[in-house]
Amino acid sequence: MNTVATLNPQARRNLGVLFTAGLLFWSSLASLLPTLPPYIKSIGAADDLLGVVMGSFAVGLLIVRPSLGRMADTRGRKGVLLLGISVAAIAPVCHLLTQSIPVLILVRMFHGVSIAAFTTAYSSLVVDLAPPHKRGELIGYMSLVNPIGMAVGPAMGGFLQAWQGFAPVFFLASGIGMMSLVCASQVTPPPLQPQPPIEQHGDQRFWRLLLSDRIRIPTMTMLLVGIAFGAIATFVPLYIAEAQVNLNAGLFYTAAAITSFATRFLAGKASDRYGRGRFITLGLLCYGVSMLVLWQARTAQGFLIAGLIEGIGGGTFLPIMIALVADRCQPHERGRIFGLFIGGFDLGIAIAGPLLGSVAKSIGYRGLYGVASGVAFAALLIFITLSSKSVSHSVKFALGYGKDPYAIPRDSPITQVG
């Protein structure tokens, strides 16, 4: 944490307020994780329809990501941040206003706008405030809001649901969102970087960014991880219930958050020194192994071990992948590129709901996690072989023995091993 102490007072204050807002934001979203699947089932949704309802959250993300990325670059990060948190404060109580599945799908899509706006603006603000040579370390610290929120939120939501039923959990999520909004309003963002002339055809600009070598493979990898994460976020509570295991589903997410928290403290700083590749590879490997453990889980201990391993995967992969993409983009395009890149993760979650819901209906929840493990290992294979300009260089980079050829040069380059 010495890096934070070296920042100027204004940057430290901004990061502190931003961290608090982020912690509350993720606690609000995560409090619904153990509650939403059984709530949706309680109003008559079968497994495949449950997947559609849950996946519609990511559809909302995908629709607004590109425009929110442009808005963050041209009009400022703070407005986008406040928009996302406002939706997070409003959407939870909207779930209680209907028992119609089609209307609930629209509510979930609206809720998806919250994470699209928040993650784009939050990531961009953190990178704006971070010294380039300490970028991975600060992203690691600031990304702790996710595992802490994922530890606190599901435990609160799960126990409150068991004690008082569904409605208080939705009111809790909205209340926490309001607290996050108050904190975020205190952020003073740095000045926007001047924009170079932008092509007249925005769609061409979009596809040129998406298909560029520096962004394509990170986005594809995020898409596959998003599918695996969708299996975790949507079906674990129902899988635990089907397996008749005596375990509060919220504790699975808490276990994952604990290891994710511990991992982020170490991985970000280490990636600044030794490069990003080996840590992304480790994270992807852990995702695959966690799905395999879930596939075979039959006891509370088995589910908790899977959660612990998944937390290591998320705590290593996600912040280091953000740092990798930050290395590869200019300040004036961060919002758009983060919108595209994180949009791959959103698309994966959107696909996971209906796709894996159909798999669960055909072969059960256990078989679903066998399929999810194959998806996670496919992401690992793609990153190892395609992350750089050739297969041989990709393998070296993925194992930590080669530099990233797409990284934009900076004053203090990453020290590589080998």
Short mmCIF file of N, CA and C in Angstrom, two decimals, residues 79-219:
data_model
loop_
_atom_site.label_atom_id
_atom_site.label_comp_id
_atom_site.label_asym_id
_atom_site.label_seq_id
_atom_site.Cartn_x
_atom_site.Cartn_y
_atom_site.Cartn_z
N GLY A 79 -20.01 11.17 -14.89
CA GLY A 79 -21.41 11.08 -15.26
C GLY A 79 -21.84 9.65 -15.53
N VAL A 80 -20.97 8.89 -16.20
CA VAL A 80 -21.28 7.49 -16.49
C VAL A 80 -21.30 6.68 -15.20
N LEU A 81 -20.36 6.98 -14.30
CA LEU A 81 -20.32 6.30 -13.01
C LEU A 81 -21.62 6.51 -12.23
N LEU A 82 -22.07 7.77 -12.16
CA LEU A 82 -23.28 8.08 -11.41
C LEU A 82 -24.51 7.45 -12.06
N LEU A 83 -24.53 7.38 -13.38
CA LEU A 83 -25.63 6.72 -14.07
C LEU A 83 -25.73 5.26 -13.67
N GLY A 84 -24.59 4.57 -13.67
CA GLY A 84 -24.59 3.15 -13.32
C GLY A 84 -25.06 2.90 -11.91
N ILE A 85 -24.58 3.71 -10.97
CA ILE A 85 -24.97 3.50 -9.57
C ILE A 85 -26.44 3.85 -9.35
N SER A 86 -26.94 4.86 -10.06
CA SER A 86 -28.36 5.22 -9.94
C SER A 86 -29.25 4.05 -10.35
N VAL A 87 -28.90 3.40 -11.44
CA VAL A 87 -29.69 2.24 -11.89
C VAL A 87 -29.60 1.12 -10.86
N ALA A 88 -28.40 0.92 -10.27
CA ALA A 88 -28.24 -0.12 -9.24
C ALA A 88 -29.12 0.16 -8.03
N ALA A 89 -29.39 1.43 -7.75
CA ALA A 89 -30.23 1.79 -6.60
C ALA A 89 -31.71 1.61 -6.90
N ILE A 90 -32.10 1.79 -8.17
CA ILE A 90 -33.51 1.74 -8.54
C ILE A 90 -33.98 0.32 -8.87
N ALA A 91 -33.14 -0.42 -9.62
CA ALA A 91 -33.59 -1.68 -10.20
C ALA A 91 -34.01 -2.76 -9.20
N PRO A 92 -33.32 -2.96 -8.06
CA PRO A 92 -33.71 -4.07 -7.18
C PRO A 92 -35.18 -4.05 -6.76
N VAL A 93 -35.69 -2.90 -6.36
CA VAL A 93 -37.09 -2.86 -5.92
C VAL A 93 -38.05 -3.08 -7.08
N CYS A 94 -37.58 -2.82 -8.31
CA CYS A 94 -38.45 -3.06 -9.47
C CYS A 94 -38.78 -4.54 -9.63
N HIS A 95 -37.91 -5.43 -9.13
CA HIS A 95 -38.19 -6.86 -9.22
C HIS A 95 -39.47 -7.24 -8.47
N LEU A 96 -39.79 -6.46 -7.45
CA LEU A 96 -40.96 -6.79 -6.63
C LEU A 96 -42.26 -6.27 -7.22
N LEU A 97 -42.20 -5.48 -8.27
CA LEU A 97 -43.40 -4.85 -8.82
C LEU A 97 -44.13 -5.74 -9.82
N THR A 98 -43.56 -6.88 -10.16
CA THR A 98 -44.20 -7.74 -11.15
C THR A 98 -43.89 -9.20 -10.86
N GLN A 99 -44.81 -10.07 -11.29
CA GLN A 99 -44.56 -11.51 -11.30
C GLN A 99 -44.70 -12.05 -12.72
N SER A 100 -44.62 -11.15 -13.68
CA SER A 100 -44.66 -11.52 -15.09
C SER A 100 -43.24 -11.76 -15.58
N ILE A 101 -42.99 -12.92 -16.14
CA ILE A 101 -41.64 -13.24 -16.62
C ILE A 101 -41.18 -12.26 -17.71
N PRO A 102 -42.00 -11.92 -18.72
CA PRO A 102 -41.53 -10.96 -19.73
C PRO A 102 -41.16 -9.60 -19.13
N VAL A 103 -41.97 -9.11 -18.17
CA VAL A 103 -41.64 -7.83 -17.55
C VAL A 103 -40.37 -7.96 -16.71
N LEU A 104 -40.20 -9.09 -16.05
CA LEU A 104 -39.01 -9.32 -15.25
C LEU A 104 -37.76 -9.34 -16.13
N ILE A 105 -37.88 -9.86 -17.33
CA ILE A 105 -36.76 -9.82 -18.28
C ILE A 105 -36.37 -8.37 -18.57
N LEU A 106 -37.36 -7.50 -18.76
CA LEU A 106 -37.06 -6.08 -19.00
C LEU A 106 -36.40 -5.44 -17.79
N VAL A 107 -36.86 -5.81 -16.58
CA VAL A 107 -36.24 -5.28 -15.36
C VAL A 107 -34.78 -5.71 -15.28
N ARG A 108 -34.51 -6.97 -15.61
CA ARG A 108 -33.13 -7.47 -15.57
C ARG A 108 -32.27 -6.74 -16.61
N MET A 109 -32.83 -6.49 -17.79
CA MET A 109 -32.08 -5.74 -18.80
C MET A 109 -31.74 -4.34 -18.30
N PHE A 110 -32.71 -3.69 -17.67
CA PHE A 110 -32.48 -2.36 -17.10
C PHE A 110 -31.40 -2.42 -16.03
N HIS A 111 -31.44 -3.44 -15.17
CA HIS A 111 -30.43 -3.60 -14.13
C HIS A 111 -29.04 -3.77 -14.75
N GLY A 112 -28.98 -4.40 -15.91
CA GLY A 112 -27.70 -4.60 -16.58
C GLY A 112 -26.99 -3.32 -16.95
N VAL A 113 -27.77 -2.25 -17.17
CA VAL A 113 -27.16 -0.95 -17.49
C VAL A 113 -26.24 -0.51 -16.35
N SER A 114 -26.58 -0.88 -15.12
CA SER A 114 -25.79 -0.44 -13.97
C SER A 114 -24.35 -0.91 -14.06
N ILE A 115 -24.17 -2.18 -14.33
CA ILE A 115 -22.81 -2.72 -14.34
C ILE A 115 -22.06 -2.29 -15.59
N ALA A 116 -22.78 -2.10 -16.70
CA ALA A 116 -22.12 -1.61 -17.92
C ALA A 116 -21.53 -0.22 -17.67
N ALA A 117 -22.32 0.66 -17.08
CA ALA A 117 -21.85 2.03 -16.83
C ALA A 117 -20.78 2.06 -15.74
N PHE A 118 -21.02 1.34 -14.65
CA PHE A 118 -20.11 1.41 -13.52
C PHE A 118 -18.73 0.86 -13.88
N THR A 119 -18.67 -0.35 -14.44
CA THR A 119 -17.37 -0.97 -14.69
C THR A 119 -16.55 -0.19 -15.71
N THR A 120 -17.21 0.34 -16.74
CA THR A 120 -16.49 1.14 -17.73
C THR A 120 -15.89 2.40 -17.09
N ALA A 121 -16.72 3.14 -16.34
CA ALA A 121 -16.25 4.39 -15.73
C ALA A 121 -15.25 4.13 -14.61
N TYR A 122 -15.51 3.13 -13.78
CA TYR A 122 -14.64 2.85 -12.64
C TYR A 122 -13.25 2.44 -13.13
N SER A 123 -13.19 1.50 -14.08
CA SER A 123 -11.90 1.05 -14.59
C SER A 123 -11.13 2.20 -15.23
N SER A 124 -11.83 3.03 -16.00
CA SER A 124 -11.17 4.16 -16.66
C SER A 124 -10.64 5.16 -15.64
N LEU A 125 -11.41 5.46 -14.62
CA LEU A 125 -10.96 6.40 -13.59
C LEU A 125 -9.74 5.88 -12.84
N VAL A 126 -9.75 4.59 -12.50
CA VAL A 126 -8.60 4.03 -11.78
C VAL A 126 -7.34 4.12 -12.63
N VAL A 127 -7.44 3.78 -13.91
CA VAL A 127 -6.27 3.84 -14.79
C VAL A 127 -5.83 5.29 -14.98
N ASP A 128 -6.79 6.21 -15.08
CA ASP A 128 -6.44 7.64 -15.19
C ASP A 128 -5.62 8.11 -14.00
N LEU A 129 -5.93 7.61 -12.81
CA LEU A 129 -5.29 8.07 -11.58
C LEU A 129 -4.01 7.31 -11.24
N ALA A 130 -3.76 6.18 -11.91
CA ALA A 130 -2.63 5.32 -11.55
C ALA A 130 -1.37 5.69 -12.33
N PRO A 131 -0.21 5.80 -11.67
CA PRO A 131 1.05 5.96 -12.40
C PRO A 131 1.28 4.74 -13.29
N PRO A 132 1.71 4.91 -14.55
CA PRO A 132 1.83 3.78 -15.47
C PRO A 132 2.68 2.62 -14.93
N HIS A 133 3.78 2.92 -14.23
CA HIS A 133 4.66 1.86 -13.77
C HIS A 133 4.11 1.14 -12.54
N LYS A 134 3.04 1.65 -11.95
CA LYS A 134 2.38 0.99 -10.81
C LYS A 134 0.94 0.63 -11.13
N ARG A 135 0.62 0.58 -12.42
CA ARG A 135 -0.75 0.39 -12.86
C ARG A 135 -1.34 -0.93 -12.37
N GLY A 136 -0.61 -2.01 -12.55
CA GLY A 136 -1.14 -3.31 -12.13
C GLY A 136 -1.40 -3.37 -10.63
N GLU A 137 -0.48 -2.79 -9.85
CA GLU A 137 -0.64 -2.81 -8.40
C GLU A 137 -1.89 -2.03 -7.97
N LEU A 138 -2.06 -0.82 -8.51
CA LEU A 138 -3.22 -0.01 -8.11
C LEU A 138 -4.53 -0.61 -8.61
N ILE A 139 -4.52 -1.17 -9.82
CA ILE A 139 -5.73 -1.85 -10.30
C ILE A 139 -6.05 -3.02 -9.39
N GLY A 140 -5.02 -3.74 -8.96
CA GLY A 140 -5.24 -4.85 -8.03
C GLY A 140 -5.88 -4.39 -6.73
N TYR A 141 -5.35 -3.31 -6.15
CA TYR A 141 -5.92 -2.78 -4.91
C TYR A 141 -7.36 -2.31 -5.12
N MET A 142 -7.58 -1.51 -6.17
CA MET A 142 -8.90 -0.93 -6.39
C MET A 142 -9.93 -1.98 -6.81
N SER A 143 -9.47 -3.07 -7.39
CA SER A 143 -10.41 -4.13 -7.78
C SER A 143 -10.83 -4.98 -6.58
N LEU A 144 -10.25 -4.71 -5.41
CA LEU A 144 -10.67 -5.43 -4.21
C LEU A 144 -12.12 -5.15 -3.85
N VAL A 145 -12.68 -4.07 -4.39
CA VAL A 145 -14.09 -3.79 -4.12
C VAL A 145 -14.98 -4.95 -4.55
N ASN A 146 -14.57 -5.65 -5.61
CA ASN A 146 -15.39 -6.75 -6.10
C ASN A 146 -15.42 -7.93 -5.13
N PRO A 147 -14.26 -8.50 -4.74
CA PRO A 147 -14.33 -9.64 -3.83
C PRO A 147 -14.87 -9.30 -2.45
N ILE A 148 -14.58 -8.09 -1.95
CA ILE A 148 -15.13 -7.73 -0.64
C ILE A 148 -16.65 -7.63 -0.73
N GLY A 149 -17.11 -6.95 -1.79
CA GLY A 149 -18.56 -6.86 -1.99
C GLY A 149 -19.19 -8.22 -2.21
N MET A 150 -18.48 -9.09 -2.93
CA MET A 150 -18.99 -10.44 -3.18
C MET A 150 -18.94 -11.31 -1.93
N ALA A 151 -18.12 -10.94 -0.96
CA ALA A 151 -18.09 -11.67 0.30
C ALA A 151 -19.21 -11.21 1.22
N VAL A 152 -19.39 -9.88 1.30
CA VAL A 152 -20.38 -9.32 2.21
C VAL A 152 -21.80 -9.47 1.67
N GLY A 153 -21.99 -9.13 0.39
CA GLY A 153 -23.32 -9.09 -0.19
C GLY A 153 -24.09 -10.40 -0.14
N PRO A 154 -23.53 -11.50 -0.69
CA PRO A 154 -24.28 -12.75 -0.68
C PRO A 154 -24.58 -13.28 0.72
N ALA A 155 -23.64 -13.09 1.64
CA ALA A 155 -23.89 -13.55 3.01
C ALA A 155 -25.07 -12.79 3.61
N MET A 156 -25.09 -11.45 3.42
CA MET A 156 -26.22 -10.66 3.91
C MET A 156 -27.52 -11.08 3.24
N GLY A 157 -27.47 -11.17 1.91
CA GLY A 157 -28.67 -11.51 1.16
C GLY A 157 -29.20 -12.88 1.50
N GLY A 158 -28.29 -13.87 1.59
CA GLY A 158 -28.71 -15.23 1.89
C GLY A 158 -29.35 -15.36 3.27
N PHE A 159 -28.71 -14.76 4.28
CA PHE A 159 -29.25 -14.87 5.63
C PHE A 159 -30.54 -14.06 5.79
N LEU A 160 -30.62 -12.89 5.13
CA LEU A 160 -31.84 -12.09 5.22
C LEU A 160 -33.01 -12.79 4.54
N GLN A 161 -32.73 -13.44 3.42
CA GLN A 161 -33.78 -14.19 2.74
C GLN A 161 -34.30 -15.33 3.61
N ALA A 162 -33.37 -16.07 4.23
CA ALA A 162 -33.78 -17.18 5.10
C ALA A 162 -34.57 -16.69 6.31
N TRP A 163 -34.28 -15.48 6.75
CA TRP A 163 -34.91 -14.94 7.96
C TRP A 163 -36.26 -14.28 7.66
N GLN A 164 -36.29 -13.42 6.59
CA GLN A 164 -37.46 -12.59 6.35
C GLN A 164 -38.10 -12.78 4.97
N GLY A 165 -37.50 -13.59 4.11
CA GLY A 165 -38.08 -13.78 2.78
C GLY A 165 -37.42 -12.90 1.73
N PHE A 166 -38.02 -12.87 0.53
CA PHE A 166 -37.39 -12.21 -0.62
C PHE A 166 -37.40 -10.69 -0.53
N ALA A 167 -38.52 -10.09 -0.19
CA ALA A 167 -38.69 -8.63 -0.32
C ALA A 167 -37.63 -7.82 0.41
N PRO A 168 -37.29 -8.13 1.67
CA PRO A 168 -36.28 -7.32 2.36
C PRO A 168 -34.92 -7.31 1.66
N VAL A 169 -34.60 -8.39 0.95
CA VAL A 169 -33.30 -8.44 0.26
C VAL A 169 -33.26 -7.40 -0.86
N PHE A 170 -34.36 -7.27 -1.60
CA PHE A 170 -34.39 -6.29 -2.69
C PHE A 170 -34.33 -4.86 -2.14
N PHE A 171 -35.00 -4.60 -1.02
CA PHE A 171 -34.92 -3.27 -0.40
C PHE A 171 -33.52 -2.99 0.13
N LEU A 172 -32.87 -4.02 0.67
CA LEU A 172 -31.49 -3.88 1.13
C LEU A 172 -30.57 -3.49 -0.01
N ALA A 173 -30.71 -4.18 -1.15
CA ALA A 173 -29.86 -3.91 -2.31
C ALA A 173 -30.04 -2.47 -2.79
N SER A 174 -31.28 -1.99 -2.82
CA SER A 174 -31.52 -0.60 -3.24
C SER A 174 -30.93 0.40 -2.25
N GLY A 175 -31.07 0.12 -0.96
CA GLY A 175 -30.51 1.02 0.04
C GLY A 175 -29.01 1.13 -0.04
N ILE A 176 -28.34 0.02 -0.24
CA ILE A 176 -26.87 0.05 -0.38
C ILE A 176 -26.49 0.81 -1.64
N GLY A 177 -27.28 0.66 -2.72
CA GLY A 177 -27.01 1.41 -3.95
C GLY A 177 -27.11 2.91 -3.73
N MET A 178 -28.07 3.35 -2.94
CA MET A 178 -28.20 4.78 -2.64
C MET A 178 -26.98 5.30 -1.88
N MET A 179 -26.47 4.50 -0.94
CA MET A 179 -25.26 4.91 -0.21
C MET A 179 -24.07 5.03 -1.16
N SER A 180 -23.96 4.12 -2.12
CA SER A 180 -22.89 4.19 -3.10
C SER A 180 -22.99 5.46 -3.94
N LEU A 181 -24.21 5.84 -4.29
CA LEU A 181 -24.41 7.03 -5.11
C LEU A 181 -23.95 8.29 -4.36
N VAL A 182 -24.22 8.37 -3.08
CA VAL A 182 -23.79 9.51 -2.28
C VAL A 182 -22.25 9.61 -2.29
N CYS A 183 -21.58 8.46 -2.12
CA CYS A 183 -20.11 8.47 -2.12
C CYS A 183 -19.56 8.88 -3.49
N ALA A 184 -20.11 8.30 -4.55
CA ALA A 184 -19.58 8.56 -5.89
C ALA A 184 -19.74 10.02 -6.28
N SER A 185 -20.73 10.69 -5.76
CA SER A 185 -20.94 12.10 -6.09
C SER A 185 -19.81 12.99 -5.58
N GLN A 186 -18.98 12.47 -4.68
CA GLN A 186 -17.86 13.23 -4.11
C GLN A 186 -16.57 13.09 -4.91
N VAL A 187 -16.56 12.25 -5.94
CA VAL A 187 -15.35 12.04 -6.74
C VAL A 187 -15.08 13.27 -7.61
N THR A 188 -13.82 13.70 -7.66
CA THR A 188 -13.39 14.78 -8.55
C THR A 188 -12.51 14.16 -9.64
N PRO A 189 -13.03 13.94 -10.83
CA PRO A 189 -12.25 13.24 -11.87
C PRO A 189 -11.16 14.12 -12.44
N PRO A 190 -10.07 13.52 -12.95
CA PRO A 190 -9.04 14.31 -13.63
C PRO A 190 -9.58 14.85 -14.95
N PRO A 191 -8.93 15.87 -15.52
CA PRO A 191 -9.41 16.44 -16.80
C PRO A 191 -9.42 15.38 -17.90
N LEU A 192 -10.39 15.49 -18.80
CA LEU A 192 -10.46 14.59 -19.93
C LEU A 192 -9.29 14.84 -20.88
N GLN A 193 -8.79 13.77 -21.49
CA GLN A 193 -7.76 13.90 -22.52
C GLN A 193 -8.40 14.41 -23.80
N PRO A 194 -7.72 15.30 -24.54
CA PRO A 194 -8.29 15.80 -25.80
C PRO A 194 -8.48 14.66 -26.80
N GLN A 195 -9.58 14.72 -27.53
CA GLN A 195 -9.91 13.69 -28.50
C GLN A 195 -9.32 14.02 -29.86
N PRO A 196 -8.66 13.06 -30.50
CA PRO A 196 -8.22 13.28 -31.89
C PRO A 196 -9.43 13.23 -32.81
N PRO A 197 -9.28 13.66 -34.07
CA PRO A 197 -10.41 13.57 -35.00
C PRO A 197 -10.91 12.13 -35.10
N ILE A 198 -12.24 11.96 -35.00
CA ILE A 198 -12.84 10.63 -35.04
C ILE A 198 -13.49 10.43 -36.40
N GLU A 199 -13.36 9.23 -36.95
CA GLU A 199 -13.94 8.92 -38.24
C GLU A 199 -15.44 9.19 -38.25
N GLN A 200 -15.94 9.55 -39.42
CA GLN A 200 -17.35 9.85 -39.53
C GLN A 200 -18.21 8.61 -39.29
N HIS A 201 -17.73 7.46 -39.70
CA HIS A 201 -18.52 6.24 -39.60
C HIS A 201 -18.19 5.53 -38.29
N GLY A 202 -19.04 5.74 -37.28
CA GLY A 202 -18.79 5.17 -35.96
C GLY A 202 -18.75 3.66 -35.95
N ASP A 203 -19.60 3.03 -36.80
CA ASP A 203 -19.63 1.56 -36.83
C ASP A 203 -18.30 1.01 -37.31
N GLN A 204 -17.69 1.69 -38.32
CA GLN A 204 -16.39 1.23 -38.80
C GLN A 204 -15.34 1.35 -37.69
N ARG A 205 -15.40 2.45 -36.94
CA ARG A 205 -14.47 2.65 -35.84
C ARG A 205 -14.64 1.54 -34.80
N PHE A 206 -15.90 1.18 -34.51
CA PHE A 206 -16.20 0.13 -33.54
C PHE A 206 -15.56 -1.19 -33.96
N TRP A 207 -15.80 -1.59 -35.21
CA TRP A 207 -15.28 -2.88 -35.65
C TRP A 207 -13.76 -2.86 -35.78
N ARG A 208 -13.18 -1.72 -36.15
CA ARG A 208 -11.72 -1.65 -36.25
C ARG A 208 -11.09 -1.85 -34.87
N LEU A 209 -11.68 -1.26 -33.83
CA LEU A 209 -11.18 -1.48 -32.48
C LEU A 209 -11.35 -2.93 -32.06
N LEU A 210 -12.54 -3.47 -32.30
CA LEU A 210 -12.84 -4.82 -31.83
C LEU A 210 -11.97 -5.87 -32.51
N LEU A 211 -11.70 -5.68 -33.79
CA LEU A 211 -10.96 -6.68 -34.55
C LEU A 211 -9.45 -6.47 -34.53
N SER A 212 -8.99 -5.41 -33.88
CA SER A 212 -7.55 -5.16 -33.83
C SER A 212 -6.86 -6.25 -33.02
N ASP A 213 -5.61 -6.54 -33.38
CA ASP A 213 -4.87 -7.61 -32.72
C ASP A 213 -4.74 -7.39 -31.22
N ARG A 214 -4.62 -6.15 -30.80
CA ARG A 214 -4.37 -5.87 -29.38
C ARG A 214 -5.59 -6.14 -28.51
N ILE A 215 -6.81 -6.12 -29.09
CA ILE A 215 -8.04 -6.24 -28.31
C ILE A 215 -8.78 -7.55 -28.57
N ARG A 216 -8.63 -8.13 -29.76
CA ARG A 216 -9.46 -9.27 -30.18
C ARG A 216 -9.35 -10.47 -29.24
N ILE A 217 -8.12 -10.91 -28.94
CA ILE A 217 -7.95 -12.12 -28.12
C ILE A 217 -8.33 -11.86 -26.67
N PRO A 218 -7.97 -10.71 -26.05
CA PRO A 218 -8.49 -10.45 -24.71
C PRO A 218 -10.02 -10.47 -24.65
N THR A 219 -10.67 -9.91 -25.68
CA THR A 219 -12.14 -9.90 -25.69
C THR A 219 -12.71 -11.30 -25.84
#
